[in-house]
CSV table of C-alpha atoms in Angstrom, one decimal:
chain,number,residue,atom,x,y,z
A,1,UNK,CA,35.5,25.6,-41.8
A,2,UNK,CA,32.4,27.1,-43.4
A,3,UNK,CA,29.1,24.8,-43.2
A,4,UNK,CA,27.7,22.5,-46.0
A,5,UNK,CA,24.2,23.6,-46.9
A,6,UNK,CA,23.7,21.3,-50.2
A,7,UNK,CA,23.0,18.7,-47.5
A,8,UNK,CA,19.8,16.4,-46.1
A,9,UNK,CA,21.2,17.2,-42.5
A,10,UNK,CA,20.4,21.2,-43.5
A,11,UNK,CA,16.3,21.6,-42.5
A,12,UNK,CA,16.4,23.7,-45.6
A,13,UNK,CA,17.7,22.0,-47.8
A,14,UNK,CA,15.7,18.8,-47.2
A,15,UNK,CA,12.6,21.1,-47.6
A,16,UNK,CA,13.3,22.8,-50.3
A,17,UNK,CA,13.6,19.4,-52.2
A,18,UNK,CA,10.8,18.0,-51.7
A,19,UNK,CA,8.6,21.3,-52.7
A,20,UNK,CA,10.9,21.5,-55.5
A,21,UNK,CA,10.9,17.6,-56.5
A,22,UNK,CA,6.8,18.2,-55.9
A,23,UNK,CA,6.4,21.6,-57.9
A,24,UNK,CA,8.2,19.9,-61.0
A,25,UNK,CA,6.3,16.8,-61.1
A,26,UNK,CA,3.2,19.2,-60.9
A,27,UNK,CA,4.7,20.3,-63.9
A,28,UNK,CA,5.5,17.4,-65.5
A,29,UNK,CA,1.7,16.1,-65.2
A,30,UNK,CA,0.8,18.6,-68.2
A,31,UNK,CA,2.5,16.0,-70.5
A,32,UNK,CA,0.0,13.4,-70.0
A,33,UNK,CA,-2.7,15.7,-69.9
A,34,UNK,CA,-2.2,17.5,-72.9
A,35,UNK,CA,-1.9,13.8,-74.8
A,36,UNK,CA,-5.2,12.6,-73.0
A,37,UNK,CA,-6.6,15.7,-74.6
A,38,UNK,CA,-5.2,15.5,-78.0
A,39,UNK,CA,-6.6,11.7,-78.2
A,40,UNK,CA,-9.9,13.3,-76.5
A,41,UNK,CA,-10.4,15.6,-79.5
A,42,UNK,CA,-8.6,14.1,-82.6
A,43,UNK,CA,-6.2,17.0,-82.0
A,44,UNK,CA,-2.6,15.9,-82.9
A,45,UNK,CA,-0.1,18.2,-83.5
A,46,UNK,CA,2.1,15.9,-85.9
A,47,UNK,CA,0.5,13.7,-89.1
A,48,UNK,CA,2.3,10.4,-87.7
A,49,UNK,CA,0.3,10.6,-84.3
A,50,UNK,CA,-2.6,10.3,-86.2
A,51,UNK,CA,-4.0,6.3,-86.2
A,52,UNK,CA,-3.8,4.8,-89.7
A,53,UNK,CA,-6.8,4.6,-90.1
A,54,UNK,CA,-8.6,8.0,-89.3
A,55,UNK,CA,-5.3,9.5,-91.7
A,56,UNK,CA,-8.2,10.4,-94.3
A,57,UNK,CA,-10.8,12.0,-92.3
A,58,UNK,CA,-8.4,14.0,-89.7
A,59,UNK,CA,-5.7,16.6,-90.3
A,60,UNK,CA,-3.0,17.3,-88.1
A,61,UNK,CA,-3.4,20.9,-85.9
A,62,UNK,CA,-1.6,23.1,-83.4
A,63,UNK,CA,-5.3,24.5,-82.7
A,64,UNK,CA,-7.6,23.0,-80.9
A,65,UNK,CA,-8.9,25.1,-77.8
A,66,UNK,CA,-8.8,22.7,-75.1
A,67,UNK,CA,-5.5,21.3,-76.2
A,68,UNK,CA,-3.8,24.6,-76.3
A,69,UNK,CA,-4.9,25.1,-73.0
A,70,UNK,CA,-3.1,22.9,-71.3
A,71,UNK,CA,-0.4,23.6,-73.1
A,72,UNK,CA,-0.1,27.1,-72.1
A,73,UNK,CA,-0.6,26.0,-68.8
A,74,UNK,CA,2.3,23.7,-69.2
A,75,UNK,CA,4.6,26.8,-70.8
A,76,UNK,CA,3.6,28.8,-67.7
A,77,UNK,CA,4.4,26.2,-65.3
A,78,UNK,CA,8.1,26.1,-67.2
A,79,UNK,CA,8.3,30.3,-67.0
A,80,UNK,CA,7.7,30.3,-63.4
A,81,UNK,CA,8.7,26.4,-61.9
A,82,UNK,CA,11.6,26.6,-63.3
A,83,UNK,CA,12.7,29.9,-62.0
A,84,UNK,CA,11.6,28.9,-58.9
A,85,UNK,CA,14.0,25.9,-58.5
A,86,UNK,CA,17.3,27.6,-60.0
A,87,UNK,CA,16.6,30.8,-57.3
A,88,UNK,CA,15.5,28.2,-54.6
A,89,UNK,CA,19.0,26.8,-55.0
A,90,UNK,CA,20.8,29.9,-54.6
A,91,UNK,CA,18.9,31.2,-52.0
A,92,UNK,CA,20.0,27.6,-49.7
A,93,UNK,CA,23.5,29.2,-49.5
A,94,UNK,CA,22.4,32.4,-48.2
A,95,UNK,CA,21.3,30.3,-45.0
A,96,UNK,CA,18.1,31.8,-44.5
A,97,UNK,CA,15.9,31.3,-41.4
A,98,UNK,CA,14.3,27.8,-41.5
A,99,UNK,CA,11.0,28.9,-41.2
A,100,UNK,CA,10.5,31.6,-43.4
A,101,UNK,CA,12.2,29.8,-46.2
A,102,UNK,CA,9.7,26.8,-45.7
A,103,UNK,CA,6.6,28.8,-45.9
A,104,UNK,CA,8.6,30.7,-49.4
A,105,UNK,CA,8.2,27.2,-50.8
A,106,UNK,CA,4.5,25.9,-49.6
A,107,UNK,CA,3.2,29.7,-50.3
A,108,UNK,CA,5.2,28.8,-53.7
A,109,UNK,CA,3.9,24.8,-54.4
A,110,UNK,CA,0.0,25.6,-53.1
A,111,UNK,CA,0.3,28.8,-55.7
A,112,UNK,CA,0.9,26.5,-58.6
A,113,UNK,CA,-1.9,23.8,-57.7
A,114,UNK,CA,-3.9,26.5,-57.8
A,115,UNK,CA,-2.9,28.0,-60.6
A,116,UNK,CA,-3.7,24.7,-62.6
A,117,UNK,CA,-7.0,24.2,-61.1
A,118,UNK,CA,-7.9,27.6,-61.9
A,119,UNK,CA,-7.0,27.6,-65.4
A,120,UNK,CA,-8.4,24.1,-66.2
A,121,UNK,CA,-11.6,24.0,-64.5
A,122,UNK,CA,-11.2,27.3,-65.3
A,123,UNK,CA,-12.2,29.6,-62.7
A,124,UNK,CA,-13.1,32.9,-63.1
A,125,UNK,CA,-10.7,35.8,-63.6
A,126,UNK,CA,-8.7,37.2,-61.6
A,127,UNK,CA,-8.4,33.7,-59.6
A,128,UNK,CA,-5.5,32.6,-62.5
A,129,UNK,CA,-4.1,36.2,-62.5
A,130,UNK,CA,-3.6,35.8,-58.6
A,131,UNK,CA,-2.5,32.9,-58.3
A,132,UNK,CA,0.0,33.2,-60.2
A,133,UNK,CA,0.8,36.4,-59.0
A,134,UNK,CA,1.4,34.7,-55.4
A,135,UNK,CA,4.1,32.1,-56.5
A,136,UNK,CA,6.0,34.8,-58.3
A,137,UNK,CA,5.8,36.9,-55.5
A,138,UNK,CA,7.5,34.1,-53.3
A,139,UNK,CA,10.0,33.8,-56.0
A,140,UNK,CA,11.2,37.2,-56.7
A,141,UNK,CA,11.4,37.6,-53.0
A,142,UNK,CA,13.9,34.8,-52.6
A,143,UNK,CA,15.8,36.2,-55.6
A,144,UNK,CA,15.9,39.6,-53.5
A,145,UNK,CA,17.4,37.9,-50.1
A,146,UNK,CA,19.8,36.7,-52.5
A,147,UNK,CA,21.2,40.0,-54.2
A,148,UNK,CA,20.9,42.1,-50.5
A,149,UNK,CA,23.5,38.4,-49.4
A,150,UNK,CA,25.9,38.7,-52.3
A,151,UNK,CA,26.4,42.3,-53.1
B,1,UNK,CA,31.3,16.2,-40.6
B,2,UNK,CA,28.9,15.5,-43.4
B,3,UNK,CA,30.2,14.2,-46.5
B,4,UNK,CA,30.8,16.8,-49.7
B,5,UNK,CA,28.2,15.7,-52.3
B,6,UNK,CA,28.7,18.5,-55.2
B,7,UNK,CA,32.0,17.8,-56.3
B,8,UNK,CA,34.0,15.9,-59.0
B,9,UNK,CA,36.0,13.8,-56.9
B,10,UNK,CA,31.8,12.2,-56.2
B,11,UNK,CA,31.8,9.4,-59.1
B,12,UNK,CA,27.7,10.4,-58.9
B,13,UNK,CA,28.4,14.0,-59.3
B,14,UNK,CA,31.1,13.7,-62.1
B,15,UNK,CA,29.2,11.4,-64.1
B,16,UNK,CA,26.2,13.8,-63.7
B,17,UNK,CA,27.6,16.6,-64.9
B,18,UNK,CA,28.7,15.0,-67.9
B,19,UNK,CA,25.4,13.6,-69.0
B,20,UNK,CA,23.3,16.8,-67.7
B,21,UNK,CA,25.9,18.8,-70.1
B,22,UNK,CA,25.4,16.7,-72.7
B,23,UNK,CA,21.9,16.5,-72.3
B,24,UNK,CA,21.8,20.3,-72.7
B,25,UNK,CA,23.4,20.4,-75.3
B,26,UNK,CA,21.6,18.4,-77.2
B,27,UNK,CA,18.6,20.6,-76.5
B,28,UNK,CA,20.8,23.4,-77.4
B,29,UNK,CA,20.8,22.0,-80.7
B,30,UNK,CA,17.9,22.7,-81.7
B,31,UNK,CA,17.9,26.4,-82.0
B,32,UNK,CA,20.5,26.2,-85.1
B,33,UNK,CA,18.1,23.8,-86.1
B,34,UNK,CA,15.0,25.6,-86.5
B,35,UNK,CA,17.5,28.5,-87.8
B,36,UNK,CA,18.6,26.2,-90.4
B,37,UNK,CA,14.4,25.3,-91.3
B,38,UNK,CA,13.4,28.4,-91.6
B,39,UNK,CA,16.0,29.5,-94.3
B,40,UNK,CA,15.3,26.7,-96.0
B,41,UNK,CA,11.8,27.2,-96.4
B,42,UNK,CA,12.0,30.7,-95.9
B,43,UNK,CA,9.4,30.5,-93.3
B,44,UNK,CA,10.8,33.4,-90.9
B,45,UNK,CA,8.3,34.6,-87.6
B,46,UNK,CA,9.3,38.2,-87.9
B,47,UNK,CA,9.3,40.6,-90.5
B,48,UNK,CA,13.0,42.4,-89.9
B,49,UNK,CA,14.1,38.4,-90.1
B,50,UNK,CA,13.6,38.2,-93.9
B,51,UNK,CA,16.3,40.1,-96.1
B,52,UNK,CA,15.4,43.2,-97.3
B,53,UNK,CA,15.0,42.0,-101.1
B,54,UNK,CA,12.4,39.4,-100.0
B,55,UNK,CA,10.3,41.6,-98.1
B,56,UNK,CA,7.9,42.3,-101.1
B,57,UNK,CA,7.2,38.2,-101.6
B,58,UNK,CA,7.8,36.6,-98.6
B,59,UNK,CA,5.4,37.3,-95.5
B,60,UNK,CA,6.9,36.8,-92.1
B,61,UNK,CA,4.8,33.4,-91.0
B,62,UNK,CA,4.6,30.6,-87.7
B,63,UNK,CA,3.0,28.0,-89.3
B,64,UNK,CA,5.3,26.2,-91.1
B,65,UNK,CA,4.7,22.6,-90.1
B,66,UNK,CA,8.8,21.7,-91.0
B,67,UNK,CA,10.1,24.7,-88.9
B,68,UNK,CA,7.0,24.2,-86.2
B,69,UNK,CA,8.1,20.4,-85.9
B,70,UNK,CA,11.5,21.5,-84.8
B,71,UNK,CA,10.3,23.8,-82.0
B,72,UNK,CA,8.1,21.4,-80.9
B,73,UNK,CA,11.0,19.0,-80.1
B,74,UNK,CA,13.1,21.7,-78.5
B,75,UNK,CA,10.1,22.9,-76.4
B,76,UNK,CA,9.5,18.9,-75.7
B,77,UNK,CA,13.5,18.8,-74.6
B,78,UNK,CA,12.4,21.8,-72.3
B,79,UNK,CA,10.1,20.4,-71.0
B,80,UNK,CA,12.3,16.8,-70.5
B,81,UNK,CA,15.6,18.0,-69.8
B,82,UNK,CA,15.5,20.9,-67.6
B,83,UNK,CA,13.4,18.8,-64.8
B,84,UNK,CA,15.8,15.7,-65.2
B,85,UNK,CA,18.4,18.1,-64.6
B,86,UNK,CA,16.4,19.9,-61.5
B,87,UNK,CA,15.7,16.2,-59.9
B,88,UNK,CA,19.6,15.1,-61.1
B,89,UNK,CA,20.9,17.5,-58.7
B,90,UNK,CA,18.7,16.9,-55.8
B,91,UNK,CA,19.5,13.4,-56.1
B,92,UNK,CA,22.7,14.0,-55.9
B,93,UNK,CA,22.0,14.8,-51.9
B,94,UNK,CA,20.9,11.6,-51.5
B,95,UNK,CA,24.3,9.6,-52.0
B,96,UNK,CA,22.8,6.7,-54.8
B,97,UNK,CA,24.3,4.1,-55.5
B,98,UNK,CA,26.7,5.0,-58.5
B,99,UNK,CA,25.8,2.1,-60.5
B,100,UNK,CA,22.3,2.4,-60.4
B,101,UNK,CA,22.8,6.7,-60.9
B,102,UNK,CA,25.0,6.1,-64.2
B,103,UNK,CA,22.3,4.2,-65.6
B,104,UNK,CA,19.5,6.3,-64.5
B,105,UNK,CA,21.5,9.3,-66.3
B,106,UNK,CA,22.4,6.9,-69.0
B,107,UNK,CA,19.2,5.7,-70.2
B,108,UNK,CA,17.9,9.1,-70.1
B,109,UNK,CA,20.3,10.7,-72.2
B,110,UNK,CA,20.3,8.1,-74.6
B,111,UNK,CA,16.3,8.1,-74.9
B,112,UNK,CA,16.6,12.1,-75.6
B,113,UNK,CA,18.8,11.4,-78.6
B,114,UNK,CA,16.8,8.7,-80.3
B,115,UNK,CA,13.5,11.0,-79.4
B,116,UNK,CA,15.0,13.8,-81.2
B,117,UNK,CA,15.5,10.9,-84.1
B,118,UNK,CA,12.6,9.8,-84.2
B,119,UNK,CA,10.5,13.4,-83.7
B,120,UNK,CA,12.7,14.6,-86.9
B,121,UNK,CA,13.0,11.9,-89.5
B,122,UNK,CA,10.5,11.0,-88.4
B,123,UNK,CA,9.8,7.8,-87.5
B,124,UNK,CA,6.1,5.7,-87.4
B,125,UNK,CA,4.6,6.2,-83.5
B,126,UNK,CA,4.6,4.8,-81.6
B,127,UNK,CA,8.4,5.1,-81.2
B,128,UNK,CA,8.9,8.7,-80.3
B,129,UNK,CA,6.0,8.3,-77.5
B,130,UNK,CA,8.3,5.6,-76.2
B,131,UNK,CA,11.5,6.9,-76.1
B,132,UNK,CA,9.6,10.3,-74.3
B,133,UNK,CA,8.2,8.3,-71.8
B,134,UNK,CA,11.5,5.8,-71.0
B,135,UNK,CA,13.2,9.4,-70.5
B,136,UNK,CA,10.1,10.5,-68.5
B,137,UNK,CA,10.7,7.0,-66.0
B,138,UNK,CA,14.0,7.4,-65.6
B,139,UNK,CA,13.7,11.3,-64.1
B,140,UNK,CA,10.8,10.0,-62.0
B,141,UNK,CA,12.3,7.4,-60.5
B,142,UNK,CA,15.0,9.8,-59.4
B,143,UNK,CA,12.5,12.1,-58.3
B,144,UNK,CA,10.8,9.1,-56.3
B,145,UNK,CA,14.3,8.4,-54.6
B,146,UNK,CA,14.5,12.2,-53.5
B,147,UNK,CA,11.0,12.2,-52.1
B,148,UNK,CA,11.5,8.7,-50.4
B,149,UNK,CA,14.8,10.4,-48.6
B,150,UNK,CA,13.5,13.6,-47.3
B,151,UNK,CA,10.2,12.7,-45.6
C,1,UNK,CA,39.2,17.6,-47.3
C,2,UNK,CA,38.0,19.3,-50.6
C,3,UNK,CA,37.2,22.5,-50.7
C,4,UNK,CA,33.5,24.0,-50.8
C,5,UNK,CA,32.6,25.6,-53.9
C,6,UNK,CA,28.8,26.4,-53.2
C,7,UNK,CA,29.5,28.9,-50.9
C,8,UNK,CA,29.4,32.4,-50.3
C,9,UNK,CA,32.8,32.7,-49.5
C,10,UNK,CA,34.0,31.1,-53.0
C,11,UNK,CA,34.2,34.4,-55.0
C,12,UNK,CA,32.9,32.6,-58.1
C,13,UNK,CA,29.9,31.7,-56.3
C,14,UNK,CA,29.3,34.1,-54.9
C,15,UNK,CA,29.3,36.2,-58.7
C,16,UNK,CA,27.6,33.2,-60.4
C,17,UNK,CA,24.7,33.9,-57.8
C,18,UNK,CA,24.3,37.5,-58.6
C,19,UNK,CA,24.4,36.8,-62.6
C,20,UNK,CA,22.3,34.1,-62.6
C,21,UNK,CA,19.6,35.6,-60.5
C,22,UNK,CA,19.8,38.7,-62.2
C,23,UNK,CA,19.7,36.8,-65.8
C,24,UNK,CA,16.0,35.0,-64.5
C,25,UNK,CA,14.8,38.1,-63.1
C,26,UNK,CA,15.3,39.7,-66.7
C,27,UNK,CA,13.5,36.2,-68.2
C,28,UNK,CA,10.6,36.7,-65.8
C,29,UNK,CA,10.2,40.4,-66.6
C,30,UNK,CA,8.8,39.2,-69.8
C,31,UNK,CA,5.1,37.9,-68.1
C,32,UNK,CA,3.8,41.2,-67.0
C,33,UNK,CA,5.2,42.9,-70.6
C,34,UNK,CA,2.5,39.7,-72.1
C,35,UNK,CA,0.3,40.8,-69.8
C,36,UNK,CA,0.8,44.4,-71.3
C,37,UNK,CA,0.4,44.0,-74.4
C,38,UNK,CA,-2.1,41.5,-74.0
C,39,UNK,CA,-4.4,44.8,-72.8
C,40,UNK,CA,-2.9,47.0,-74.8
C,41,UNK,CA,-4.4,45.2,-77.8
C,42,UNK,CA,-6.9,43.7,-76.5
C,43,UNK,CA,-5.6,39.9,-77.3
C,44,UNK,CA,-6.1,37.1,-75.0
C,45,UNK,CA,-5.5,34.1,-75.0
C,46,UNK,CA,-8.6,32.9,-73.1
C,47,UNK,CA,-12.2,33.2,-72.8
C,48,UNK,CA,-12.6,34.2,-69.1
C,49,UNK,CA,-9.5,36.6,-69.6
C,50,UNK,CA,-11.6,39.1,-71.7
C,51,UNK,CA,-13.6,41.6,-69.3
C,52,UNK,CA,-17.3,40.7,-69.0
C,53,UNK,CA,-18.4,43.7,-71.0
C,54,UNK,CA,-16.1,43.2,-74.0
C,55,UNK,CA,-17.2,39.5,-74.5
C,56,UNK,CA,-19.3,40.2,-77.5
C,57,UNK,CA,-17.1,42.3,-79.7
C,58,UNK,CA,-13.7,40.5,-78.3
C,59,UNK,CA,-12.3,37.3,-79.9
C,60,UNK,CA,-9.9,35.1,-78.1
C,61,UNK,CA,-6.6,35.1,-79.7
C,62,UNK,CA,-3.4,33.8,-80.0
C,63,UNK,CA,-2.1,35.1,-83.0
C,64,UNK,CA,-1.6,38.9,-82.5
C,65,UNK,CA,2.1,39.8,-83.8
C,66,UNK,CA,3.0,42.8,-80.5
C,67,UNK,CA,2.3,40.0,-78.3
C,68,UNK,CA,3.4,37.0,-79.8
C,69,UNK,CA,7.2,38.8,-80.4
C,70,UNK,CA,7.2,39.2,-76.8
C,71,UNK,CA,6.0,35.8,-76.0
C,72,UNK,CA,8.8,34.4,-78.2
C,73,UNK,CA,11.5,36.3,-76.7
C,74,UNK,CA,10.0,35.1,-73.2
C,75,UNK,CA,10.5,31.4,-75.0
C,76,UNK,CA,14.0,32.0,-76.4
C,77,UNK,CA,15.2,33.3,-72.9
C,78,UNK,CA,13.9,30.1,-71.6
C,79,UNK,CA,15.9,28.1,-74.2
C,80,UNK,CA,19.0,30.1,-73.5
C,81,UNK,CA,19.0,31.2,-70.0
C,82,UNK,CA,17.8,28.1,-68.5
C,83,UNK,CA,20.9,26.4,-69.7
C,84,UNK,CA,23.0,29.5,-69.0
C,85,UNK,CA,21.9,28.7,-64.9
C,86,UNK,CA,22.5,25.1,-65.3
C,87,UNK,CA,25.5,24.8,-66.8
C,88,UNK,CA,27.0,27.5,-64.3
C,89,UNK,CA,25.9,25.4,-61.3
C,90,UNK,CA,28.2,22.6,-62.5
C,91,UNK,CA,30.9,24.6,-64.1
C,92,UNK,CA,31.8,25.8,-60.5
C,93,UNK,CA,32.5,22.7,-59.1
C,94,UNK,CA,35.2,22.6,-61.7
C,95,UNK,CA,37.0,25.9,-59.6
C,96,UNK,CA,37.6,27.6,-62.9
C,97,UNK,CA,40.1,31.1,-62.4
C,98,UNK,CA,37.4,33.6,-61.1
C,99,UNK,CA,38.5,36.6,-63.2
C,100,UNK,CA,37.8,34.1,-66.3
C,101,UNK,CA,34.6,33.1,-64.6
C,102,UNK,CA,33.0,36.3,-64.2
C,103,UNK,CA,33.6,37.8,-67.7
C,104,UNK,CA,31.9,34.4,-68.7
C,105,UNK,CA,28.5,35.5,-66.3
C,106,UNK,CA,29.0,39.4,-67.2
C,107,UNK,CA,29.4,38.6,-71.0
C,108,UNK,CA,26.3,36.2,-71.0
C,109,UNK,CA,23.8,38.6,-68.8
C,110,UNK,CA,25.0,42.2,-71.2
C,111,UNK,CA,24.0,39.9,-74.2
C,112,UNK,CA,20.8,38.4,-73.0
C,113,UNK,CA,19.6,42.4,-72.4
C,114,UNK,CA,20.5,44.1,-75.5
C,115,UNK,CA,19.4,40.6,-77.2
C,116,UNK,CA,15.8,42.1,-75.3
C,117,UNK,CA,16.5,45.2,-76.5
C,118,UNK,CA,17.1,43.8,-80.4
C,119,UNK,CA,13.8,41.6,-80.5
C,120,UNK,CA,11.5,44.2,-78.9
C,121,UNK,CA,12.5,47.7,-80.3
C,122,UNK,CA,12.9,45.8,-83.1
C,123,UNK,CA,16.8,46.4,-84.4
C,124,UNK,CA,17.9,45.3,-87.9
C,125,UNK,CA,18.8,42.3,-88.4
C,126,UNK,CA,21.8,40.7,-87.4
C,127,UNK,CA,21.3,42.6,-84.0
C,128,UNK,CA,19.4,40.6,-82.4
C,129,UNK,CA,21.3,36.9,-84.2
C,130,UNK,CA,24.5,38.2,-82.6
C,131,UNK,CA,23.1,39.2,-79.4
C,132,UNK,CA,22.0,35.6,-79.2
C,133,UNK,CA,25.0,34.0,-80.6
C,134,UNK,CA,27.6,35.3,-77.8
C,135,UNK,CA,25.2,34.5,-75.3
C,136,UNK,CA,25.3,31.2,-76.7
C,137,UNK,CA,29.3,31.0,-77.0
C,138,UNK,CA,29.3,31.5,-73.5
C,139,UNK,CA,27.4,28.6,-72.3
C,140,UNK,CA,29.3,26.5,-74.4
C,141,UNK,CA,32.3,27.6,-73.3
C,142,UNK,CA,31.7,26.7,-69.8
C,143,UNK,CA,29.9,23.4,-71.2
C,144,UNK,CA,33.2,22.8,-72.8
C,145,UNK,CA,35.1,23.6,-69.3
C,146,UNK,CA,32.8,20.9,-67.9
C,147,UNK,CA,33.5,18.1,-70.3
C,148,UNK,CA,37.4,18.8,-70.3
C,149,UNK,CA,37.2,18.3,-66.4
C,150,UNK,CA,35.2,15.1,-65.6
C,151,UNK,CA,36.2,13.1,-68.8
């Protein structure tokens, strides 16, 4: 009989979710930021979001600096969270040492705090650059245990 | 031996993978949708996308606000859909009780459609704030389960 | 006992890993060809991404056509292969035939590349609409696989 690994018994697997479960509501937090901003600056992106009473003085927009900001951040989050997850879940049946996959997904979730902070705050370049850099690198690396395991 | 989780004969998993599917596939939507907008207003993003006898009069352009409010909602059901999905899975693991999973899936499925209803007709706010964030509970909660589970 | 189907020893599997990973690993080749262009014409999106010396004479921007058709093909494989990933995860729980299975993964992955190809050479028009499309018909395919199983 061949082992389960899509199981809480499996170190790995019980790891892996909660980085994963973490690194996505990480991403999920943009949302509420990005409408804490929009009411911050009068910034909505749609007419009906506007209050009924500002509808003469404010216009809708898609381009407000600080709102786009955290949008992008949110859009990067989805390009490399994402990716992140769907490899993280392969890469659990390739059985990999317990260890080294757990430090793939802290290297991976402290990547992405970062990542926010610097782009926020924001930080100086190339603190975002890196950063991101990092939690790609843990990702692709995965993605490489993988295609050496199945081919 | 541990129990098998990830397949259909788990009511859980079976009724997952129908509302994750559909869930998709509502999102899925929303590409022929924004196809559809931009012949209509003939509001295309690149130039090789208008047909050669328009190119003299019609400038390739992302700004329309009908097209732009369809990408919005299908990067909004990115955004939504693909971590309710994530978090499904993993809380699949954690053998829920399949009541309280159906509705969990249920509610959130059903509060994508009538967002998508009321991002597109659209309808006064602050209805399509509610439906985002009902969705938004239902995938937390589930990610709260998960978390509770593996530490 | 049911079988395991998230294993390496399950052919389909074992080709869906190799497919899928490959398909993200395309999707994430997209950031450094931003990044590219992004220096190549001296667009960026953010203040502190301009280098020191250039600050003067260099405008933020997020509105230069090289690097917003990339950026948009980086968003359409996020619409497309996301769901590609997702809906193969569940659609091998439902042990479809493995010869059908693969042509599914190989048919989906050749049409998300020349799909690249279309968008960023540019090709004429339909090229890159049927590159897209079969992509497409593939996910649906094995969404429709999914649905006939658990309902």
């Amino acid at each position: 009989m061949s082992t389960l690994y899509y199981t809480l018994d499996n170190t790995v697997f019980r790891n892996f979710s909660f980085y994963a479960v973490a690194s996505i509501l990480k991403m999920m937090i943009m949302s509420p930021l990005t409408v804490r901003q929009r009411f911050q600056k009068n910034a909505f992106a749609n007419p009906e979001d506007i209050q009924q009473q500002n509808r003469k003085t404010i216009q809708a927009t898609t381009s407000d600096s600080d709102v786009e900001r955290v949008r992008r951040n949110h859009l990067n989050d989805v390009e490399n969270i994402i990716p992140f997850v769907l490899i993280g879940f392969g890469y659990i049946a390739c059985n990999p040492n317990p260890t080294l996959a757990v430090w793939h997904f802290r290297i991976f979730f402290v990547s992405r705090l970062l990542h926010t902070f610097a782009y926020q705050i924001p930080l100086r370049q190339p603190s975002r650059a890196i950063t991101c850099m990092i939690g790609g690198i843990a990702t692709i690396s995965m993605a490489i245990q993988i295609l050496l395991q199945v081919y």
